[in-house]
XYZ file of C-alpha atoms in Angstrom:
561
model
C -4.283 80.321 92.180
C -1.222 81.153 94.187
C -0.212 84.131 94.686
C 2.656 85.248 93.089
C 4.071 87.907 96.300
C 4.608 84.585 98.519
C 6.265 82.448 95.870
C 8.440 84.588 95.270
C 8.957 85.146 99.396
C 9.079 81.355 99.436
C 11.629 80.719 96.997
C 13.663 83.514 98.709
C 13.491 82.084 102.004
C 14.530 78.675 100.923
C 17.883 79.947 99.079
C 18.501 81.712 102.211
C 18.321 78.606 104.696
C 20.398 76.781 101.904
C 23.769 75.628 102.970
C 25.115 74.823 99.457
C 24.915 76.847 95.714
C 23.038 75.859 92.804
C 26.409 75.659 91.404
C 28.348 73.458 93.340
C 30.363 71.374 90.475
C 32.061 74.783 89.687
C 32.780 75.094 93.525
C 33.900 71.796 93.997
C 36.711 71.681 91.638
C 38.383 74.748 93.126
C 41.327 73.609 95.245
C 41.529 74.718 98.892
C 44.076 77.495 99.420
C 47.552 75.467 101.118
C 48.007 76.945 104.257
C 51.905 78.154 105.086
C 53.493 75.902 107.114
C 54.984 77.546 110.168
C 58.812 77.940 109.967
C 60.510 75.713 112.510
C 62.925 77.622 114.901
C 66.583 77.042 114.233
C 67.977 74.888 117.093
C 70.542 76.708 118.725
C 73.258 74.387 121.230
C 73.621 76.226 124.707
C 76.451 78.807 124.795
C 78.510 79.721 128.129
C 77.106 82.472 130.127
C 77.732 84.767 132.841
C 77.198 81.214 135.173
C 79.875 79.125 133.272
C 83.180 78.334 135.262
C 86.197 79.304 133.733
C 87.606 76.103 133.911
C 87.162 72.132 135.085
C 88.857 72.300 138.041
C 87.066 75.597 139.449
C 83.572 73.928 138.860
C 84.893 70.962 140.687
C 86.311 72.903 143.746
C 82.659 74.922 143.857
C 80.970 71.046 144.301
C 79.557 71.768 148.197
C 76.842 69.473 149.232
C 73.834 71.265 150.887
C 71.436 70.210 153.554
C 69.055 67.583 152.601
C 66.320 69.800 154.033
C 66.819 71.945 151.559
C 66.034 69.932 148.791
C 62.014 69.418 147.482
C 60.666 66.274 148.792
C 60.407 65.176 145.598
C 63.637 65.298 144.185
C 65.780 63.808 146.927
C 66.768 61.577 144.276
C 70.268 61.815 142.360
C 69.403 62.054 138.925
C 72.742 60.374 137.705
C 72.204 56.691 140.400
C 68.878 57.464 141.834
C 70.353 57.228 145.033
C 68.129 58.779 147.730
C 70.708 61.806 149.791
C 71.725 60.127 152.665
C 71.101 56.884 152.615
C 73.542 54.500 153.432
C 76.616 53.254 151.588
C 75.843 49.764 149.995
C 78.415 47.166 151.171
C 81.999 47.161 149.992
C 81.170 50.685 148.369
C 81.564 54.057 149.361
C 78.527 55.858 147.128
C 76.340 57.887 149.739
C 75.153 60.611 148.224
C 74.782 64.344 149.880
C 72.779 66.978 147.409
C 74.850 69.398 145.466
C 72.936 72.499 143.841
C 74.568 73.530 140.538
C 74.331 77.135 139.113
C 71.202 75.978 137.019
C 69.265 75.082 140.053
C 69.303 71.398 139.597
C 70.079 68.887 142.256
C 72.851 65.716 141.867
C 74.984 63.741 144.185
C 78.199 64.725 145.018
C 79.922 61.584 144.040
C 78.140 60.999 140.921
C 79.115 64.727 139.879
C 82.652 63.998 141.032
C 82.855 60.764 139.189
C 81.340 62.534 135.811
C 83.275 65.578 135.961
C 86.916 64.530 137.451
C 89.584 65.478 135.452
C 90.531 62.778 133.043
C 94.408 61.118 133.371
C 96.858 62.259 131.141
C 98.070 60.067 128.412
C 101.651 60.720 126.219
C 104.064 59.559 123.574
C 106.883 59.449 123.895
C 109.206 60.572 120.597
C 112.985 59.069 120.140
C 115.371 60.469 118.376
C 116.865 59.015 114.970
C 119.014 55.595 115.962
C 120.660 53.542 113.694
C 120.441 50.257 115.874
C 119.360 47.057 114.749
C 115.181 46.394 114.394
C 115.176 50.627 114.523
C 112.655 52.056 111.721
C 116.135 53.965 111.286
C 117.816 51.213 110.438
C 115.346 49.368 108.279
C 115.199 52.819 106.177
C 119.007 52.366 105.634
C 118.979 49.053 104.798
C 116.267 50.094 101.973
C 118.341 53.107 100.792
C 121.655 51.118 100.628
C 119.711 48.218 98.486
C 118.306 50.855 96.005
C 121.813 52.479 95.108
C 123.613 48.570 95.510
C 121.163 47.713 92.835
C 121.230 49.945 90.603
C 125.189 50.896 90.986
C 124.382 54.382 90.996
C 127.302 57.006 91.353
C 127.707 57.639 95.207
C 128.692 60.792 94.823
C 125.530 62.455 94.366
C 123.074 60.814 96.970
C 120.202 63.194 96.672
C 119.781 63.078 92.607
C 119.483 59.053 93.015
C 117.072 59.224 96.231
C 115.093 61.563 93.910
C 114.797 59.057 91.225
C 114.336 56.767 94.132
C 111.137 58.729 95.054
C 109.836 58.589 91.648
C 110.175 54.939 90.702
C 108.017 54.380 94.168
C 105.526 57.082 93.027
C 104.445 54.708 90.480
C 101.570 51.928 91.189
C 102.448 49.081 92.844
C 106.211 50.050 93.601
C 106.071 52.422 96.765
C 105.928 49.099 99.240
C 108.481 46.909 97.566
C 111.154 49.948 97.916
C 110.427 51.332 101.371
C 108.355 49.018 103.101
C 105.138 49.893 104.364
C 105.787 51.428 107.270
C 108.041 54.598 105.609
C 105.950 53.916 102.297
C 103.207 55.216 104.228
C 105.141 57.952 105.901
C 107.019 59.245 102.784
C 103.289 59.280 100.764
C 101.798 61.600 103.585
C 104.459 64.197 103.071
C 104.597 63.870 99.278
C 100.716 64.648 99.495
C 101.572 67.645 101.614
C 102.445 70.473 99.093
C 102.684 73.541 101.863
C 105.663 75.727 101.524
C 107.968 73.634 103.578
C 111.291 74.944 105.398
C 112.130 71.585 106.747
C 111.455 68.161 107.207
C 112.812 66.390 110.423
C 112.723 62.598 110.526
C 112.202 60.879 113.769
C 112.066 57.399 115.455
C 108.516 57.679 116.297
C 107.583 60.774 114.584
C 108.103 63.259 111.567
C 108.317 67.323 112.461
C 107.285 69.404 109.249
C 108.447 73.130 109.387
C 106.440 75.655 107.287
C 108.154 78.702 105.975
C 106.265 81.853 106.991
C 104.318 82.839 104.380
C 101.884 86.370 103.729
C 98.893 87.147 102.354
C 99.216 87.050 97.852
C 97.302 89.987 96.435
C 95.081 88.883 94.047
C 95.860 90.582 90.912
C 93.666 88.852 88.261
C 91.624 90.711 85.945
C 87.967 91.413 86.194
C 85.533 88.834 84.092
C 83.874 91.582 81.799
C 82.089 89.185 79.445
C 78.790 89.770 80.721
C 79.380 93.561 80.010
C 76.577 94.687 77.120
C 77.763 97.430 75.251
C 76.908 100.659 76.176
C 75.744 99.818 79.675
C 76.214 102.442 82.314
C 78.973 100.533 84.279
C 82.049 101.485 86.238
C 84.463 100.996 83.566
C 82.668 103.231 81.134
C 81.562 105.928 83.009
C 83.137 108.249 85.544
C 82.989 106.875 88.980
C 82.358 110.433 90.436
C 79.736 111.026 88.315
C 76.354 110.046 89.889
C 73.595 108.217 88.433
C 71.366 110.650 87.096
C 74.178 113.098 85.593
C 75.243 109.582 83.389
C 71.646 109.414 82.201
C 71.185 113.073 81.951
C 73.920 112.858 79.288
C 72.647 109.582 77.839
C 69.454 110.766 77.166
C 70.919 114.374 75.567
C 72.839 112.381 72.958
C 70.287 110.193 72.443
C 67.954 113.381 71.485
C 70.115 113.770 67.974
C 68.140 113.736 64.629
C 69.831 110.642 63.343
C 68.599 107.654 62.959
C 70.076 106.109 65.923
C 70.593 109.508 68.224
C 73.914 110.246 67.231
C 74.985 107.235 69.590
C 76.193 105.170 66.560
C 79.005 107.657 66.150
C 79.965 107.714 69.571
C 82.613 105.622 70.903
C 82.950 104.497 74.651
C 86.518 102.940 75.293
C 86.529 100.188 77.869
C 89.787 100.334 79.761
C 91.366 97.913 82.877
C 93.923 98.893 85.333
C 96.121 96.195 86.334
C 98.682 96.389 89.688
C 101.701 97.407 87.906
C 100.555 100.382 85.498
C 99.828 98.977 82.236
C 96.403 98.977 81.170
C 93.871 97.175 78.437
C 92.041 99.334 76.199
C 89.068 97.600 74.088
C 88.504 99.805 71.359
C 85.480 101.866 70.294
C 82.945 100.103 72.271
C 79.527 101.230 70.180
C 76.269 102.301 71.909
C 73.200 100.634 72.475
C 70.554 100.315 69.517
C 68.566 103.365 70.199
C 65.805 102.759 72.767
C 62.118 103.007 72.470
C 61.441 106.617 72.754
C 63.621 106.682 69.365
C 61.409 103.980 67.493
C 57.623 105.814 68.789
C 57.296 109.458 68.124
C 54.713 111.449 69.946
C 51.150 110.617 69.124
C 49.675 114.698 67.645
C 47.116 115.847 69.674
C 43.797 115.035 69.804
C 41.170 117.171 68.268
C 39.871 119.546 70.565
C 36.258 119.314 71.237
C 33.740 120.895 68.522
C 32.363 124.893 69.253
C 28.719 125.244 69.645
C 26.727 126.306 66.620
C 26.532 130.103 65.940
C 22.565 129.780 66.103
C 22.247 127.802 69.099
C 19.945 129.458 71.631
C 21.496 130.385 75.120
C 20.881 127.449 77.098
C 22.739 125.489 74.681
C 25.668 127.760 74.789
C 26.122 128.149 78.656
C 26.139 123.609 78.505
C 28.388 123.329 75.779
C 31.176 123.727 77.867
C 30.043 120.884 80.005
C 29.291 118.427 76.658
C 32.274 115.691 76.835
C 34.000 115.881 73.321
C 33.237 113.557 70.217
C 35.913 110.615 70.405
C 38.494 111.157 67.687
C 38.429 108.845 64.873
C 41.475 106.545 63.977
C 42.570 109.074 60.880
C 42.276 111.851 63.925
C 44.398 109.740 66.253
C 47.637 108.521 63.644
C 47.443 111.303 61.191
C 46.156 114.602 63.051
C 43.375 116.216 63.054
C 44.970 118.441 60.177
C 45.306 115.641 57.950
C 41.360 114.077 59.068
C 39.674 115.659 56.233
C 41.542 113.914 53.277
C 39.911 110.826 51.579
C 39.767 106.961 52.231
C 42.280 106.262 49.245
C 44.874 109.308 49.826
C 44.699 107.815 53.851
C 45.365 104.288 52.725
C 48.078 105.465 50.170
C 49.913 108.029 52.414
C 53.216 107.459 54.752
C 51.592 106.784 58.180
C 53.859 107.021 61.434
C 54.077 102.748 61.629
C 55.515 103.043 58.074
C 57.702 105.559 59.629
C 58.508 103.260 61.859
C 59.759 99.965 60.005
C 61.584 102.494 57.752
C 64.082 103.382 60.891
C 63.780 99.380 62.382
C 64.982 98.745 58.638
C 67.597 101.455 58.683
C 69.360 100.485 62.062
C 69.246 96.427 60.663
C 71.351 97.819 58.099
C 73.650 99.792 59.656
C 73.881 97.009 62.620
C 74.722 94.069 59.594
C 77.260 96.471 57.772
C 78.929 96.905 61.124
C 79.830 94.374 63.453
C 81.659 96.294 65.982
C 79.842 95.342 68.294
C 79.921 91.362 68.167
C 83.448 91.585 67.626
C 83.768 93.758 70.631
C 81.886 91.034 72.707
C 83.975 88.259 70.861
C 87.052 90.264 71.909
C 86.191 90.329 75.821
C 84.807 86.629 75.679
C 88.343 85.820 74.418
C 89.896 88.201 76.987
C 87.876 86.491 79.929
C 89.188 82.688 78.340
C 92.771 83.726 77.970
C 92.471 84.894 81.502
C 91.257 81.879 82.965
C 93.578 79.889 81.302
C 96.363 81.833 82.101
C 95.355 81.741 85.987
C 94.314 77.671 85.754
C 98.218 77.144 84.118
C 99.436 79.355 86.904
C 98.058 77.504 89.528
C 99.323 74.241 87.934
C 102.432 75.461 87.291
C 103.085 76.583 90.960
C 101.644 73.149 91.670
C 103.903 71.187 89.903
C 106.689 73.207 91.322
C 105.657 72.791 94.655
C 105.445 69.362 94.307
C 109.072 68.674 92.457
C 110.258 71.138 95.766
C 108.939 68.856 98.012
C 110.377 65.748 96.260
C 114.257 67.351 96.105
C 113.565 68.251 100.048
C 112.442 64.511 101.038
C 115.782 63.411 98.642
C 118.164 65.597 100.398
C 116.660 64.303 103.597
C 117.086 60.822 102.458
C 120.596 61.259 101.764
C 121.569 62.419 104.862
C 119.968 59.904 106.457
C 122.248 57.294 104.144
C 125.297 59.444 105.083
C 124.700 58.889 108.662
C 123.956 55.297 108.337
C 127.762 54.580 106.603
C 128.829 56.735 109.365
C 127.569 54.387 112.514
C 128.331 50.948 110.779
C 131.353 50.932 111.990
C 130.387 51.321 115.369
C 130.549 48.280 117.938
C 127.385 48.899 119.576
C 124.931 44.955 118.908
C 122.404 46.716 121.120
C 118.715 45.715 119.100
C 116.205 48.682 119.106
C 112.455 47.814 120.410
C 110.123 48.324 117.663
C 106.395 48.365 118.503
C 105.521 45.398 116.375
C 101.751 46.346 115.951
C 100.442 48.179 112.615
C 101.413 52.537 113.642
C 98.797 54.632 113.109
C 99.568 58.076 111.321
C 98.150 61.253 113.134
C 98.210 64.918 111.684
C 99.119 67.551 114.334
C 99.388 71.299 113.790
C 100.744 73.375 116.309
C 102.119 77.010 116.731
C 105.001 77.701 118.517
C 104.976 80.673 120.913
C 107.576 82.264 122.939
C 107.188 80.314 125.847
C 107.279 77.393 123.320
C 111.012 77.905 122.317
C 112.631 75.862 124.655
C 109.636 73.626 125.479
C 110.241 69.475 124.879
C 106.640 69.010 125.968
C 103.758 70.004 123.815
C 99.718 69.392 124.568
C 97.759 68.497 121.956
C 94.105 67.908 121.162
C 93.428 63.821 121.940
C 93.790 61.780 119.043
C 91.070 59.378 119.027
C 89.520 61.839 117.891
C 87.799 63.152 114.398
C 86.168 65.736 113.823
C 83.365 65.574 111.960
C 81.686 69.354 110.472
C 77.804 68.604 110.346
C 75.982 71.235 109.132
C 77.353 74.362 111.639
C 77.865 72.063 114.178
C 80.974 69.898 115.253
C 80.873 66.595 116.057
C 83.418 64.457 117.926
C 84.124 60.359 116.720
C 86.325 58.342 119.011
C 88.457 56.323 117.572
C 89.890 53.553 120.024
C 93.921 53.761 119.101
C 97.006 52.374 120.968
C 99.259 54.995 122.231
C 102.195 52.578 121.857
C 100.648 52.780 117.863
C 100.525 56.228 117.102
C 103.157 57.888 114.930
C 102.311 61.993 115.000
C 103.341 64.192 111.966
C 103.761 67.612 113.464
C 103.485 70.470 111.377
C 104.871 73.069 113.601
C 104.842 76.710 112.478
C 106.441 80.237 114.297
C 103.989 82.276 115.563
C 103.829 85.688 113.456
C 100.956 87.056 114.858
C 101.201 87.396 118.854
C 104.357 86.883 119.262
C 108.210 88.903 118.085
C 110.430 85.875 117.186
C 113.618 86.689 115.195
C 115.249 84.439 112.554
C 118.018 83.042 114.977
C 115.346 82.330 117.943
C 113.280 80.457 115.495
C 116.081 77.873 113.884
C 116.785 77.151 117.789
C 113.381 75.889 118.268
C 114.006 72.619 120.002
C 112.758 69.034 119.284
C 109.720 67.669 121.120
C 110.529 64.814 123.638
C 106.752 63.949 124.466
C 103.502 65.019 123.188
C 100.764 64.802 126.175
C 96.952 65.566 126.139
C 93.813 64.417 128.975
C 91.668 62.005 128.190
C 88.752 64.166 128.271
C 86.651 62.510 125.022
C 83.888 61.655 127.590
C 83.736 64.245 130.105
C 80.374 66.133 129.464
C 80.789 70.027 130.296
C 76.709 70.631 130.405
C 73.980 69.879 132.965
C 72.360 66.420 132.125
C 69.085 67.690 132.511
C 68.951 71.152 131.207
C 71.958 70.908 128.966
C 73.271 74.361 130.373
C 77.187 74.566 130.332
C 79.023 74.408 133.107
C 82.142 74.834 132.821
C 84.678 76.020 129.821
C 87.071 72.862 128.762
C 89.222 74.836 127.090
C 90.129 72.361 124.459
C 91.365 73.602 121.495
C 89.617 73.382 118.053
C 90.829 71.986 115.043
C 93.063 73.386 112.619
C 89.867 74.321 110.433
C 88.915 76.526 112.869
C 91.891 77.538 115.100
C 94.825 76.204 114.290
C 95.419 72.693 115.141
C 93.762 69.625 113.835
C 94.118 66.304 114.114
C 92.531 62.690 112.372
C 93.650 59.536 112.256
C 95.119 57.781 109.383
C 94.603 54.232 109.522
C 96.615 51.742 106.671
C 94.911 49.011 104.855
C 96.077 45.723 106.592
């Protein structure tokens, strides 16, 4: 007979040394818990420093070779050729290397670091003015202008109104080519695209100058969208704005507190009211209250009986516990009707008013009074329609100054265009054969924006950002794309503006501004301005950004052969 102490010792022992539960389907369909992944750190490019040259040509002038001792034995190696420091020059070439210690400690040759950071050549175009010679893009213009008008025996007194219509017969598909030609086609559709409030437009042998009118900031004057406004809410327009929080409720809540069915809030009216720019106001009238809240719908629960006295017989011992006895729990009758009303019968309980009758009887009331008036969906209705008209208004406005922008732009280009003819008839009857080179390669359009300073006035000469290049905008980083273009190629569309924030340049100074003769820039697409190993910068290039960012940009426009 075994003894009942050590099977149950047994059994105890061997749940203890057991790895797994008696239950292990139930713990076997419970998921693991997903660990977070850890957050990967936000790559960050290397910004200048308190070690970063001011400029190229200082870092280059600060390139001093060092003593080969100097250098680890282990790194008298050039990174950049993996020429050892002093060895001798290969034939025909002149590439020994001496060690050069940059500001981030590392090690390269001095020719390889002269070679990678020299500054780039300078590159330019040169811009000609407007001739009227034979094979000029002038001329060919002319020719195209004095075809249109032959062929349609317009009137000539009015040269801009038939240019106009000129510009809107090639607007339509298939027709800009076959009445400018593709060159101008492709010049005349750039500025027609080009909807900025223009002060002039200055045509060019090998390039188009676009002045922009100085414009200022528009105030914004459109109305606030109030159609997610509920009625009744506690908002700026319908309260006091120096009225804090809690004084708004405070006086909420009191005429909330009135014996009507709905607080007295029905009654009340809270006009909501808009304040536009120049005075005038909108009023939406009698904006109704909120339903009334909860606290309205549940009265107070009475009071629950207190707890039951001892008898008047009990001995001594019972009375000095009787205190400590926890009271009966009420009954239901005791909770909803009071302990007043506890004592009445099952069928005068079941038949009497009870507070959830009480209840449905106001929910019932304010349904009523909510269908008989429908202030307050018409109120909504009213601001819904507000908010549309609003929009509307603002989307017409914005075409409207659209379409006007664009029909200024087309009488500007016309009025060009005619004085362009005007000039033409002028020089035919000059003696001059002499034929005008025209590069006879496809031109490449490229955007320019530049602002002209004082020191600017009287410049011919203006640098500007390469233009092989585009910039791309990846994520908050800016890339650069070469493109490989033909200076002879590239026809520049300069949208030059006066300077109105650094510079004080009056009216007069500004119409003086003379006509670029050249437009230069280096090279620099390829010139690296960081370390190679650690990726620290080295120097600042100073190039400017693009017009995205600060105020010039340029991308190349290449036709459809």
């Amino acid at each position: 007979m075994s003894d009942p102490d050590g099977f149950i010792s047994t059994n105890t022992v061997s749940h203890e040394g057991d790895s797994q539960c008696e239950y292990d389907a139930c713990t076997a369909s419970t998921p693991p818990t997903p660990k977070p992944k850890p957050k990967k750190k936000r790559y960050i490019p290397p910004q200048p420093d308190s070690n970063t040259f001011p400029t190229q040509q200082a870092f280059l002038d600060s390139l001093t070779p060092i003593s080969i001792e100097k250098v680890d034995q282990m790194n008298r190696k050039c990174p950049i050729c993996w020429k050892p420091f002093g060895e001798a020059p290969d034939a025909g070439f002149d590439n020994t290397e001496q060690p050069v210690q940059l500001r981030c400690a590392h090690v390269f040759g001095d020719k390889c670091l002269a070679t990678t950071y020299g500054i780039p050549e300078t590159l330019t175009i040169e811009i000609r003015p407007f001739s009227y010679l034979p094979q000029s893009r002038a001329h060919a213009l002319s020719q195209k202008l004095d075809a249109y008008t032959t062929q349609h025996k317009k009137p000539l007194e009015n040269h801009a109104k038939i240019f106009e219509e000129m510009l809107e017969e090639s607007y339509q598909p298939g027709k800009g080519r076959e009445i400018f030609g593709d060159y101008w086609w492709l010049v005349l559709q750039e500025l027609r695209d080009d909807i900025r409030h223009t002060k002039d437009v200055i045509f060019l042998e090998d390039a188009v100058i676009v002045e922009l009118e100085e414009t200022k900031p528009r105030q914004n004057n459109s109305l606030p969208c109030y159609s997610s406004i509920q009625p009744g809410a506690l908002t700026p327009v319908s309260t006091n704005m120096n009225q804090t929080l809690s004084e708004a409720t405070a006086e909420l809540s009191s005429s909330s507190s009135s014996s009507e069915p709905f607080g007295g809030l029905m009654s009340t009216t809270i006009p909501l009211q808009w304040s536009l720019s120049h005075g005038d106001t909108i009023t939406i009238p009698a904006v109704p209250p909120p339903p009334p809240g909860y606290p309205q719908f549940y009265t107070p629960l009475p009071p629950i009986a207190s707890a039951p006295k001892p008898m008047p017989n009990s001995t001594g011992d019972l009375k000095e516990t009787a205190s400590f006895i926890s009271p009966a729990p009420p009954t239901i009758f005791e909770h909803y009707l009071g302990a007043s009303e506890a004592s009445v019968s099952w069928e005068a309980a079941l038949v009497g008013e009870t507070q959830l009758d009480k209840l449905a009887a106001l929910q019932k009331q304010a349904k009523q009074s909510l269908d008989d008036s429908s202030t307050t969906h018409k109120v909504q209705a009213l601001a819904d329609q507000v908010t549309i008209d609003a929009a509307r208004a603002r989307q017409n406005r914005r075409q409207e100054r659209l379409e006007r922008k664009k029909r200024e732009r087309k009488a500007l280009l016309a009025r060009k265009l005619a004085v362009i003819y005007a000039s033409f008839q002028a020089s035919t009857s000059s003696t001059n054969l002499d034929k005008f080179e025209t590069p006879s390669k496809p031109s490449h359009l490229v955007h320019a924006s530049m602002v002209v300073h004082t020191k600017d006035l009287l410049g011919t000469s203006y640098e500007i950002n390469p233009p092989g290049l585009v910039y791309v905008l990846v994520g908050n980083e800016l890339e650069e794309h070469e493109l490989e273009l033909d200076t002879q190629t590239l026809v520049p569309i300069i949208v030059r503006s006066i300077c109105n924030e650094c510079c004080e340049i009056s009216e007069e100074a500004a119409r003086e501004v003379s006509i670029p003769e050249s437009l230069w820039w280096r090279n620099d697409v390829n010139t690296p301005d960081d370390c190679p190993l650690c990726h620290k910068i080295l120097f600042k290039k100073g190039r400017k950004l693009p017009h995205f960012l600060e105020g010039v940009a340029w991308e190349a426009n290449v036709p459809n052969e």
